[in-house]
Coordinates of C-alpha atoms and ligand atoms in Angstrom, one line a residue:
X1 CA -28.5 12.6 2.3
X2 CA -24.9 13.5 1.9
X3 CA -23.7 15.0 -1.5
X4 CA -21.9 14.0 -4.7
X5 CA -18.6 15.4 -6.5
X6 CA -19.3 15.9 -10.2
X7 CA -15.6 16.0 -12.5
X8 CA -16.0 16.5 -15.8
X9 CA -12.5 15.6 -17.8
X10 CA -11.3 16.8 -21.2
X11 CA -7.6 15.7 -21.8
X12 CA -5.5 13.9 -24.5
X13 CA -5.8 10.8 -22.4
X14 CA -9.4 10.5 -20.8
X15 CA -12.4 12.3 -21.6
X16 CA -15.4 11.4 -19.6
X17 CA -17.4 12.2 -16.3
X18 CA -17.0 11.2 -12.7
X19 CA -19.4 11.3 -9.9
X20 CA -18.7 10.2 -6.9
X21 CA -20.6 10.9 -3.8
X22 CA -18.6 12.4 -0.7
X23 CA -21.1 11.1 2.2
X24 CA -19.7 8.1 4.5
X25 CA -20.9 4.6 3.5
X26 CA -22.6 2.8 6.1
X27 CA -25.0 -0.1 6.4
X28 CA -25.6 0.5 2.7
X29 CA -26.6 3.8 3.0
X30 CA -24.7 7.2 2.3
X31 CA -25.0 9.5 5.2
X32 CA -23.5 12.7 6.2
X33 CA -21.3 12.4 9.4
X34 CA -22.8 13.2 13.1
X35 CA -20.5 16.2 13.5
X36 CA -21.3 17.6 9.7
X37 CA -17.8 18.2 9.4
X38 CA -15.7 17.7 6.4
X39 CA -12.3 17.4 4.8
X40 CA -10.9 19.3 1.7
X41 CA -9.7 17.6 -1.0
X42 CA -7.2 19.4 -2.9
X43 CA -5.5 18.7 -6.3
X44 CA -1.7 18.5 -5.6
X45 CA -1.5 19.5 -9.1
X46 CA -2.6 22.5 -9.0
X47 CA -2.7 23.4 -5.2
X48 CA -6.4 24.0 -5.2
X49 CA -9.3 22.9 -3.8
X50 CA -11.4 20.0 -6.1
X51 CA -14.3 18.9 -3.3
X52 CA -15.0 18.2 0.0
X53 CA -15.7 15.2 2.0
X54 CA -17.4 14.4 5.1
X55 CA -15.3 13.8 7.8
X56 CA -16.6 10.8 10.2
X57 CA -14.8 10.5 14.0
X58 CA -15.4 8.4 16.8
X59 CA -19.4 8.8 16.7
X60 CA -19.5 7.7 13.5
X61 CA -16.9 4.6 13.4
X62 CA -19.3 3.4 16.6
X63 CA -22.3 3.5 14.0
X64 CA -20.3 1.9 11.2
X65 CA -18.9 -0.8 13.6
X66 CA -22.2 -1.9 15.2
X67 CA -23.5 -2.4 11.5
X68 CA -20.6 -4.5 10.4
X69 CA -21.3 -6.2 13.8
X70 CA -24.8 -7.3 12.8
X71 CA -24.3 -8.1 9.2
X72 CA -21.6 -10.3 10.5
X73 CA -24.0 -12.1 12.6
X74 CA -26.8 -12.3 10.5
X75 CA -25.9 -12.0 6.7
X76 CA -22.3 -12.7 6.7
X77 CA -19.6 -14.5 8.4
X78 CA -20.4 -18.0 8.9
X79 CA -24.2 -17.2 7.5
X80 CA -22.8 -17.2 3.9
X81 CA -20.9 -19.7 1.8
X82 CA -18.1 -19.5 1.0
X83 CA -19.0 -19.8 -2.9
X84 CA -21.6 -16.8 -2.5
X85 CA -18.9 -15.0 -1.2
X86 CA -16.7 -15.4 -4.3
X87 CA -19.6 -15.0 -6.9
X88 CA -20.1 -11.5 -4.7
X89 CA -16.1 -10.8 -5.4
X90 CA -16.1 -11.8 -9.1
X91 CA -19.4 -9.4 -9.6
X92 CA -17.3 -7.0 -7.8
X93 CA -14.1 -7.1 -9.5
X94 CA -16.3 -7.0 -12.8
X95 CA -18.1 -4.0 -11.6
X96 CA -14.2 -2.3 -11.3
X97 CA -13.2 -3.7 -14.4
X98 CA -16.0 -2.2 -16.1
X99 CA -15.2 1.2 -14.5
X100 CA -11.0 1.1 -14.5
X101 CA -10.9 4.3 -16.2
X102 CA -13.1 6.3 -14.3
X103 CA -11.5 5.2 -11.0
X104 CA -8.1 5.2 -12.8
X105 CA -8.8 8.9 -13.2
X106 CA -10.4 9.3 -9.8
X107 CA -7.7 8.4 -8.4
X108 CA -5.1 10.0 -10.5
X109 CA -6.8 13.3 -9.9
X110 CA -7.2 13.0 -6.1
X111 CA -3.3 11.7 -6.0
X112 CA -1.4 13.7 -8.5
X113 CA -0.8 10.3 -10.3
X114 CA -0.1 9.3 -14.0
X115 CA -3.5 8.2 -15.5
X116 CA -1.8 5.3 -17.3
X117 CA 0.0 4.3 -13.7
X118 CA -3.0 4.5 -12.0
X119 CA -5.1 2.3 -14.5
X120 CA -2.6 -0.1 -14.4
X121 CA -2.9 0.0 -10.7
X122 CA -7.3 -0.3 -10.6
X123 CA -6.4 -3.7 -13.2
X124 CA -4.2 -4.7 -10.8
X125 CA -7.0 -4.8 -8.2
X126 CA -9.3 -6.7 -10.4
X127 CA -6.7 -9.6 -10.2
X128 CA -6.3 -9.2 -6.6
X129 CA -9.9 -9.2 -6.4
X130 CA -10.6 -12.0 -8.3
X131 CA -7.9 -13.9 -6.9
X132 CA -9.6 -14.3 -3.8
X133 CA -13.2 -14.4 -5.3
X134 CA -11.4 -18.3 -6.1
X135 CA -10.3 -19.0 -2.4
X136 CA -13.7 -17.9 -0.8
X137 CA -14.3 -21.6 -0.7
X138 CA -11.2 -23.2 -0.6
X139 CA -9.9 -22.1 2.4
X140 CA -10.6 -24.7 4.6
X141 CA -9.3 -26.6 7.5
X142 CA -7.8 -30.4 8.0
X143 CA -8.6 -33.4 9.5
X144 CA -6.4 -35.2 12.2
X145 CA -7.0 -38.6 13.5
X146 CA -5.8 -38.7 17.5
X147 CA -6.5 -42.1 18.3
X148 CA -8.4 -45.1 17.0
X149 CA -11.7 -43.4 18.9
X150 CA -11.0 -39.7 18.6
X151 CA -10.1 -37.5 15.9
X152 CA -9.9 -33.6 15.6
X153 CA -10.5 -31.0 12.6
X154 CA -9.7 -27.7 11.9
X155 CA -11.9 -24.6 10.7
X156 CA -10.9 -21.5 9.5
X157 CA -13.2 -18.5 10.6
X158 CA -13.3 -15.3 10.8
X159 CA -12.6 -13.0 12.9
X160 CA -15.5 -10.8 13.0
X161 CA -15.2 -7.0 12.4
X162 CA -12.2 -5.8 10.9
X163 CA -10.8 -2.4 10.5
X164 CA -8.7 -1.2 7.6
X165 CA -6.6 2.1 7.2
X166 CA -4.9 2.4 4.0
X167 CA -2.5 5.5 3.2
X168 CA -2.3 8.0 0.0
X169 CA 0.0 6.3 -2.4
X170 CA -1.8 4.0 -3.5
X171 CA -5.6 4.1 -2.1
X172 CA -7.3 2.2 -4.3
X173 CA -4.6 -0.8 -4.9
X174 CA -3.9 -1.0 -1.0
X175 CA -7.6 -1.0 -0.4
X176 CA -8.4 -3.6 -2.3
X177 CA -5.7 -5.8 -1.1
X178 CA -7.5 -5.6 2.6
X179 CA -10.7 -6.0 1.1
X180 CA -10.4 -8.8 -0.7
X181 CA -8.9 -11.2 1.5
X182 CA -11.2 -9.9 4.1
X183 CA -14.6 -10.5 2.3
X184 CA -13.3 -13.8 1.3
X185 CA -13.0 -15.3 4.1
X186 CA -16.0 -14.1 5.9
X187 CA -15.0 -10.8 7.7
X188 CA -17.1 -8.0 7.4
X189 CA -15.5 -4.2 6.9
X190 CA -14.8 -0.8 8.3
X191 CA -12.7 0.6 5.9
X192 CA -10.7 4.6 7.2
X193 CA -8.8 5.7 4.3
X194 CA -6.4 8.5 3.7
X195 CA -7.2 11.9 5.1
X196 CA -5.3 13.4 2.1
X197 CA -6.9 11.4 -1.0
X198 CA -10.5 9.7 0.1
X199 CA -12.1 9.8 -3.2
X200 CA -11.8 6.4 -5.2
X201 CA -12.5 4.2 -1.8
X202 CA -15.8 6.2 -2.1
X203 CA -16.2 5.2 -5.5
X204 CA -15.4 1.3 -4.7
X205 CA -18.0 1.8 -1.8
X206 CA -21.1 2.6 -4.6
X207 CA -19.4 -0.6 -6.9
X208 CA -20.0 -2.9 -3.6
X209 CA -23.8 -1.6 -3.1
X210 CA -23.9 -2.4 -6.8
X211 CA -22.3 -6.1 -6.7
X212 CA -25.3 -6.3 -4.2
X213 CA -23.1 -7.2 -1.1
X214 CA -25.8 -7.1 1.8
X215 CA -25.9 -3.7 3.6
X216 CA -23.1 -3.5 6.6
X217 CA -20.6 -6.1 5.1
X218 CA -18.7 -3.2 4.1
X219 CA -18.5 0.2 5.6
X220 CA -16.4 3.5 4.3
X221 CA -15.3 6.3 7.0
X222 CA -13.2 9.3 5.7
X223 CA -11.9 10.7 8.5
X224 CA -8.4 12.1 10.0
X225 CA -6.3 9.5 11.6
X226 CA -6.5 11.3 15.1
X227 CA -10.1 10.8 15.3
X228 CA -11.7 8.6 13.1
X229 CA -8.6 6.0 13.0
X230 CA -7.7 6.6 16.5
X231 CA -11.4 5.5 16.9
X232 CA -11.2 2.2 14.8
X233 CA -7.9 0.8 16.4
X234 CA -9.7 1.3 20.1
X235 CA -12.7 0.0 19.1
X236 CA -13.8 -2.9 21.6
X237 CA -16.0 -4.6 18.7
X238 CA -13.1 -4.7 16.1
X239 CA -11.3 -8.0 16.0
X240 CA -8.7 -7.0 13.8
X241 CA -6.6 -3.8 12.6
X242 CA -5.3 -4.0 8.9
X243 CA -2.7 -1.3 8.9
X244 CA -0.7 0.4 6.0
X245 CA 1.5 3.5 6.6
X246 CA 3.9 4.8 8.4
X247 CA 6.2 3.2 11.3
X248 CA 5.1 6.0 13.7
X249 CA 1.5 5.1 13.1
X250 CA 2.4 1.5 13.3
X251 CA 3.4 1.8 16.3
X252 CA 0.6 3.4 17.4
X253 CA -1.4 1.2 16.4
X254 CA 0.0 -1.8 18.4
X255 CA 0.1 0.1 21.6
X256 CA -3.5 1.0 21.1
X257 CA -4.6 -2.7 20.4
X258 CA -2.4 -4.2 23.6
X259 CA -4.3 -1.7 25.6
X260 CA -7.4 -2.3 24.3
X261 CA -8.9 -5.6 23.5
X262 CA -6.0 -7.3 22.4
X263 CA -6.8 -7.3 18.8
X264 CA -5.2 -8.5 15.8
X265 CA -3.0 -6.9 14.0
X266 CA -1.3 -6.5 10.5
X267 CA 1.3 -4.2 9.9
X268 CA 2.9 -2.7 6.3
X269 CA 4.9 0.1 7.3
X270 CA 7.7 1.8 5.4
X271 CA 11.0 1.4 4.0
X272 CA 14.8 2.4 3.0
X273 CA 15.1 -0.1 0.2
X274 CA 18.9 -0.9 -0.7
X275 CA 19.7 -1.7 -4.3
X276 CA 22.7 -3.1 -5.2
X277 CA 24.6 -2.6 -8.2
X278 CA 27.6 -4.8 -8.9
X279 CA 30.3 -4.5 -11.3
X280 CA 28.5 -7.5 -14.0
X281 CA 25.2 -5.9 -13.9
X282 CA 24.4 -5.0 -17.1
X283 CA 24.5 -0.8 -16.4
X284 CA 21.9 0.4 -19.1
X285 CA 19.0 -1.6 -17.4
X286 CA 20.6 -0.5 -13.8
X287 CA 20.0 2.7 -15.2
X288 CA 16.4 2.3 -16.1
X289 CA 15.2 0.5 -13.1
X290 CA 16.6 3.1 -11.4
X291 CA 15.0 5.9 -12.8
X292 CA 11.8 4.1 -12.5
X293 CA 12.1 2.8 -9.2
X294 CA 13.5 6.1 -7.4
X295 CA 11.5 8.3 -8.7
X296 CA 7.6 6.5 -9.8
X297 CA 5.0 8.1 -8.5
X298 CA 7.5 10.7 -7.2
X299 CA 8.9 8.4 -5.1
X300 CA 6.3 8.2 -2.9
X301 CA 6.7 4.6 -2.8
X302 CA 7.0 2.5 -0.1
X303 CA 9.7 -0.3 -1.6
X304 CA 10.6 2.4 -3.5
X305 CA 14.1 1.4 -4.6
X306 CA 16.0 4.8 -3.6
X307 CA 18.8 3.8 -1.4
X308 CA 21.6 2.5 -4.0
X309 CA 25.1 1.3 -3.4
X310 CA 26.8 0.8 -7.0
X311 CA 30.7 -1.0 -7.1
X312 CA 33.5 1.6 -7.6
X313 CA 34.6 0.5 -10.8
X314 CA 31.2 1.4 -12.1
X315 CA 30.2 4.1 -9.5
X316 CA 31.3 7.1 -12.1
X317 CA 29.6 5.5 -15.5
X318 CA 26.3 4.4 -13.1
X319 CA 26.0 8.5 -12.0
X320 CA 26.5 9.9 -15.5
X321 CA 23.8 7.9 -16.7
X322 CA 21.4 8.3 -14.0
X323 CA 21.9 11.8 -13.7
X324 CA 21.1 12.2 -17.3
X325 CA 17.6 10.2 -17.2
X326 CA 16.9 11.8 -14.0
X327 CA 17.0 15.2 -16.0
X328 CA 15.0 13.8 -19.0
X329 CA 11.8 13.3 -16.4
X330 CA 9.5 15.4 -17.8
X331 CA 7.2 16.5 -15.6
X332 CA 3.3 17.7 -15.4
X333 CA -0.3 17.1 -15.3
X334 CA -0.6 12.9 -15.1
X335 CA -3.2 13.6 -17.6
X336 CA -1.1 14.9 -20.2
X337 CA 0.6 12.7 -22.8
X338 CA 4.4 14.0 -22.6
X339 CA 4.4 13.9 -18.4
X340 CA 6.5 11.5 -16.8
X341 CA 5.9 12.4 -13.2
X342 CA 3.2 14.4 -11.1
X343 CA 3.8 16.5 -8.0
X344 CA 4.0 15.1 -4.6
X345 CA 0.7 14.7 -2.6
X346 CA 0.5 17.4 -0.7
X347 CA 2.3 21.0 0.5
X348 CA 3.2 18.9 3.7
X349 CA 4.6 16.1 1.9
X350 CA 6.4 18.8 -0.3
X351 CA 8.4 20.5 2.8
X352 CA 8.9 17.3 4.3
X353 CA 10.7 16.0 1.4
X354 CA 12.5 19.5 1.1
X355 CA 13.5 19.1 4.7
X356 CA 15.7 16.0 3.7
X357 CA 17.2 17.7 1.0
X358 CA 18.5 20.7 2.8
X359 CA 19.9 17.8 5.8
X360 CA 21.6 15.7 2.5
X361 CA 23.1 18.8 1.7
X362 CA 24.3 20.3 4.7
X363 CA 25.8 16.5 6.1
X364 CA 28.4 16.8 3.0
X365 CA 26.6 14.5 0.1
X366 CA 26.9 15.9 -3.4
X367 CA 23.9 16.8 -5.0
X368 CA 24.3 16.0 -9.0
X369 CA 20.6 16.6 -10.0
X370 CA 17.5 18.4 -8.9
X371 CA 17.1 19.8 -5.4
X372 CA 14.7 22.7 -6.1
X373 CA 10.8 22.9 -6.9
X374 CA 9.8 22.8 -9.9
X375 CA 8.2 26.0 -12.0
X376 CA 4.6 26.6 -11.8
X377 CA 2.1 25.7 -9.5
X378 CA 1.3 22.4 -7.4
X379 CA 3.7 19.9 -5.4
X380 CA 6.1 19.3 -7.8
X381 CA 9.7 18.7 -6.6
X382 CA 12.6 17.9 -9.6
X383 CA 13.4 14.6 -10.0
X384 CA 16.6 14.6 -7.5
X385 CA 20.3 12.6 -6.6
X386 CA 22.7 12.9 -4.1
X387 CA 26.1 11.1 -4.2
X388 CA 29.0 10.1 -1.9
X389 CA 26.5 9.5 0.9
X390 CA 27.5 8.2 3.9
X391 CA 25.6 5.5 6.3
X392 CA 25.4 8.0 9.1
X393 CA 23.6 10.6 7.1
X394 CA 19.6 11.4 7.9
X395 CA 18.7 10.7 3.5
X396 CA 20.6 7.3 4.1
X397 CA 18.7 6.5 7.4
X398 CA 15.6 7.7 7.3
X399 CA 12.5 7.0 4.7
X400 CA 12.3 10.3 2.4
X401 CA 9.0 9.3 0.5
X402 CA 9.9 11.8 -2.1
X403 CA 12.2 11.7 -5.3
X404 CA 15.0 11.6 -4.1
X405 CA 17.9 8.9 -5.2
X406 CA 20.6 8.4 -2.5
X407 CA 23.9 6.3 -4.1
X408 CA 27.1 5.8 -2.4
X409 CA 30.2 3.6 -3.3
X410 CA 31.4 -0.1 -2.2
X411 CA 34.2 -2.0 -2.7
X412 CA 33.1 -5.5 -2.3
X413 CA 29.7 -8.1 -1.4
X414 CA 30.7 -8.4 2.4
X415 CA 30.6 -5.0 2.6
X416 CA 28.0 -3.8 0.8
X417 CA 26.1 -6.4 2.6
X418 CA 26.5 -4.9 5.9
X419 CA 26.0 -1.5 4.6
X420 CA 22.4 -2.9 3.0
X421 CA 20.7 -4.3 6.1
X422 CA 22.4 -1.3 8.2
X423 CA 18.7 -0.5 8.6
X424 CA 15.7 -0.9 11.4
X425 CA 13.5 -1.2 8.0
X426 CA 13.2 -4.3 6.0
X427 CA 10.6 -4.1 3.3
X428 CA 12.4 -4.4 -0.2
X429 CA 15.6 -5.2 -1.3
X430 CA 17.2 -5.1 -5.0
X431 CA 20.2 -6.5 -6.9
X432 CA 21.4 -6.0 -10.0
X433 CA 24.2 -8.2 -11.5
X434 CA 24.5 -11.2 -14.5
X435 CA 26.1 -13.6 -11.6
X436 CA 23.8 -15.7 -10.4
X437 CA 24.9 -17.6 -7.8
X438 CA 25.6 -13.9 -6.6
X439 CA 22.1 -13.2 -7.4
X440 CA 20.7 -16.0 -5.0
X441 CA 23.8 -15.7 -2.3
X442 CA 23.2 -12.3 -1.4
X443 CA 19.0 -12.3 -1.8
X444 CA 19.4 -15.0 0.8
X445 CA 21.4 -12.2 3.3
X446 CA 19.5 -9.3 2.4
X447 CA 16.7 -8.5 5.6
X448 CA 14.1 -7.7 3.7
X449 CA 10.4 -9.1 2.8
X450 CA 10.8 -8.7 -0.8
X451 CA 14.2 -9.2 -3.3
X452 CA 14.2 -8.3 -7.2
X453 CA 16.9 -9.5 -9.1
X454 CA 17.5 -7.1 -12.3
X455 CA 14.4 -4.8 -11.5
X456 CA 12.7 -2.7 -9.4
X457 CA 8.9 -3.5 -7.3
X458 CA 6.2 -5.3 -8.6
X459 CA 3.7 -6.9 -7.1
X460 CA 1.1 -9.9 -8.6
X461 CA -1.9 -11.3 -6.4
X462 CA -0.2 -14.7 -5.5
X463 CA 3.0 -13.6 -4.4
X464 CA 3.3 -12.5 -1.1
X465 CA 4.0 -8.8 0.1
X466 CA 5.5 -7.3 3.3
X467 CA 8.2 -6.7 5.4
X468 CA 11.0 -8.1 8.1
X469 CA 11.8 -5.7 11.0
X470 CA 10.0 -2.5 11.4
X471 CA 9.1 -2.3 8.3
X472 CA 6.2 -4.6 9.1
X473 CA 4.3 -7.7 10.6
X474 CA 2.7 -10.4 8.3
X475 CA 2.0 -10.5 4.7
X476 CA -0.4 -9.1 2.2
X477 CA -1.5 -10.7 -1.1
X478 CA -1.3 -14.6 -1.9
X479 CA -2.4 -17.4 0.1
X480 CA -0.6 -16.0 3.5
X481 CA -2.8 -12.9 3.6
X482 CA -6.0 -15.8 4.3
X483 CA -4.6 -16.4 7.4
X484 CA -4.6 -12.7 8.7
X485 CA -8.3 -12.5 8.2
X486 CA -8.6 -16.2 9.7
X487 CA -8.8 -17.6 13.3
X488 CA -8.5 -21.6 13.4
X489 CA -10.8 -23.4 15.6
X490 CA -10.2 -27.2 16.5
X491 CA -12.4 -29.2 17.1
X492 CA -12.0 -32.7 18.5
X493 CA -14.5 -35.8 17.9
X494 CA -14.9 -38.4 20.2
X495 CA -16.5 -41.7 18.9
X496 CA -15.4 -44.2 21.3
X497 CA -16.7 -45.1 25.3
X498 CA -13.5 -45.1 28.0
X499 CA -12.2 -41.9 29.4
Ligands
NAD501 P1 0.4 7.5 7.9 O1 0.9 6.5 8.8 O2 0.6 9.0 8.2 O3 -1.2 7.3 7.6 C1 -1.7 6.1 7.2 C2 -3.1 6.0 7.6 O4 -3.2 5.9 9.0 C3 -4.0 7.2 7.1 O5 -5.3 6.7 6.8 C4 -4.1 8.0 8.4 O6 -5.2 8.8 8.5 C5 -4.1 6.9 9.5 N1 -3.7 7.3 10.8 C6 -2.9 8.3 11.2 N2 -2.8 8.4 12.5 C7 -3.6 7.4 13.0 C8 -3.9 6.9 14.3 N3 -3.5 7.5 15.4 N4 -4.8 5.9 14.5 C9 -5.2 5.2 13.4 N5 -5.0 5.6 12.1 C10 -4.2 6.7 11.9 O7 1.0 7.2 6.4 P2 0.9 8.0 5.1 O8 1.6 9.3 5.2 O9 -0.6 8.0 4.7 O10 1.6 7.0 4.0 C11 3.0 7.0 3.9 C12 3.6 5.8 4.7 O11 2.9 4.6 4.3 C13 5.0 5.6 4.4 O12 5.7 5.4 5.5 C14 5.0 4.4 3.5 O13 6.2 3.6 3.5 C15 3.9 3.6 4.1 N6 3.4 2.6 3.2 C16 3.7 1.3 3.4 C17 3.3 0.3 2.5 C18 3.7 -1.2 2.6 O14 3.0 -2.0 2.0 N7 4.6 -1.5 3.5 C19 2.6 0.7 1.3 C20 2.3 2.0 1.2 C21 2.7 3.0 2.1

């Protein structure tokens, strides 16, 4: 049943096969959909069509939620200890380990990534994952005494079925983030990812059959958010939604779980990150942290650090530099040696990105570099700066997802303050200067779920990630992200006779 996508690769940076097959993953098994629909999947380097996948919808969610159900009950959940659990998730991160280029290149085929970003980013999941392979049995509750007779303890269980919906910048990373956590403390899964790049969760779904996870504990469902998603987050039979994408969808999402059965819900949602740049900072590694945190992954990024106030005395010398390693970025196939940055994900993505340049430039800001698509074929969009923007403008307010650097002028903290968490978002937030009690004062008054003092993003499995405002609710990574996958029973003890 269901069929398999063959890739063979021949470049200066990986040579080697792929396979992965494009069924859905359910119960163990790899079936085709109900509806034998499916979804293209096209290389946003080129523009063309690489595979297809099948596309599951509500039918098929039902199916894949019933089997997570019963594994739950029956070979999962409370049925398992904890330590099984983590041997499972060291196997597993192992298994990805073993495999980091293949999926590396997956993934950077699927995404229009940089294969050396994106095997960074499949190691990175092998921490995450074994992170929490160690707290599958150390998670566990307290004891209170209430009075000499009685006393009460705590246990922390899961919730049951959980759904996950990860986006297209980063499938495989935010994937495994969910999963993790999830499978560590006893959940069992119903993983939707991305429409627009499904291929590597499909490729994790054959390493957990592997790892030898019994059938149903994890479940894969490409499908469009309308239908499959929408399907998840009604779901009666699905304790928990673990969300990563947009606002909109966020949104969405907790209206559909109030109206439904009240089911959990975690939230990362998007971003206008403000950097600031003082006067002290030390320019050159401004500069560079810059370049690389505006426009990464063509900014597709969501702490992508692209909304940038620098102080006027170094406002000129800040723009001549950046505009100068902005133009350096050279761009191309992620597979090629001499390419600094792919295309953008997808011909929507594209226009939607070109829509905010056209509004930057028609609201008055100056545009210093970029703009325009680049030569050739695919998604690709030059590397891109606007200057002299002001708060009111749609690039300074609104999440562009693309790379696009927006930097205006202040004259002093208090202001620049006020100007920084002039936002509804509140994901990441970045400052750049040599002063530090600066550096501390103003992470303390930035609104955001993340600061970086003299750099851009960066994530590691025990720090927490996620954001303040409506840029989010609750954290991912670490020891917090336990408790999203956790509900805490008490139970109390009596010992003694009176009443
Ligand atoms: P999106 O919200 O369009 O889609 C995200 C996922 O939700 C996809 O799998 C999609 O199919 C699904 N979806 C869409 N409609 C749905 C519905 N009605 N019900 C259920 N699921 C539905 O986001 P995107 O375009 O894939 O990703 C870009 C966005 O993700 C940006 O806003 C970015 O900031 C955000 N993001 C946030 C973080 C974070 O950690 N805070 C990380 C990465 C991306």
């Amino acid at each position: 049943m269901s069929s398999t996508f063959t890739h063979q690769f021949d470049t200066a940076l990986f040579k080697g096969t792929i396979t992965v097959n494009t069924g859905l993953f359910i119960d163990g098994q790899w079936v085709d959909s109900v509806s034998k629909e499916t979804i293209d999947v096209i290389n946003p380097v080129t523009g063309k069509k690489l595979t297809q996948v099948a596309a599951g919808d509500a039918n098929d969610i039902d199916i894949a939620v019933k089997a997570a159900s019963r594994a739950f009950k029956t070979s999962w959940g409370l049925k398992t200890p904890g330590h099984q659990r983590g041997r499972l998730l060291y196997i597993l991160a192992d298994l990805i380990e073993k495999n980091v280029d293949a999926i590396a290149a997956t993934e950077a085929l699927d995404a229009g990534k940089r294969f050396a970003h994106a095997q960074r980013e499949v190691q990175g999941s092998v921490d995450v994952v074994r992170y929490y392979a160690g707290w599958a049995d150390k998670n566990h509750g307290k004891t209170m005494e209430t009075s000499e007779e009685k006393f009460a303890y705590t246990r922390h269980e899961p919730i049951g079925v959980v759904g996950l919906i990860v986006p297209w910048n980063f499938p495989f990373s935010i994937a495994t983030w969910k999963i993790a956590p999830a499978l560590a403390t006893g959940n069992t899964i119903v993983l939707k990812q991305s429409e627009v790049t499904p291929l590597s969760a499909l490729l994790l779904a054959a390493l957990v059959k592997e790892a030898g996870f019994p059938d149903g504990v994890f479940n894969v469902i490409p499908g469009y958010g309308s239908t499959a998603g929408q399907a998840l987050i009604e779901h009666q039979a699905v304790g928990k939604v673990s969300f990563t994408g947009s606002t909109f969808v966020g949104r969405k999402i907790m209206e559909t779980a109030s109206k439904t059965n009240l089911k959990r819900v975690t939230l990362e949602l998007g971003g206008k990150n403000p950097v600031i740049v003082f006067d002290d900072a030390d320019l050159d590694q401004a500069v560079k942290w810059m370049t690389f945190g505006t426009f990464f992954h063509s900014g597709q990024v969501c702490a992508a650090s692209s909304r940038i106030y620098v102080h006027e005395k170094v406002y000129d010398a800040f723009l001549e530099r950046f505009v100068v390693a902005a133009n350096s970025i050279r761009q191309g196939d992620g597979f090629r040696e001499d390419a600094d940055q792919g295309p953008l994900v997808s011909q929507t993505q594209l226009d939607r990105v070109l829509g905010y340049v056209e509004s930057g430039k028609q609201e008055g800001a100056r545009l210093l570099a970029g703009g325009t698509r680049s030569e050739g074929t695919g998604f690709f969009l030059k590397p891109t700066i606007f200057a002299d923007a002001r708060p009111d403008m749609k690039i300074v307010r609104e999440e562009i997802f693309g790379p696009v650097g927006v930097v205006s002028k202040f004259k002093t903290e208090e202001e620049v303050l006020e100007l920084a968490n002039d936002t509804q978002y509140g994901l990441a937030g970045y400052v750049f200067t040599q002063n530090l009690n600066r550096a501390i004062r103003v992470s303390s008054t930035l609104e955001a779920g993340s600061v970086f003092v003299n750099s851009t993003a960066a994530t590691a499995p025990q720090v927490p990630f996620g954001g303040f405002k409506q840029s989010g609710q609750g954290k991912e990574l670490s020891e917090y992200a336990l408790e999203a996958f956790t509900q805490v029973k008490a139970v109390h003890i009596n010992l003694g006779m009176t009443l």
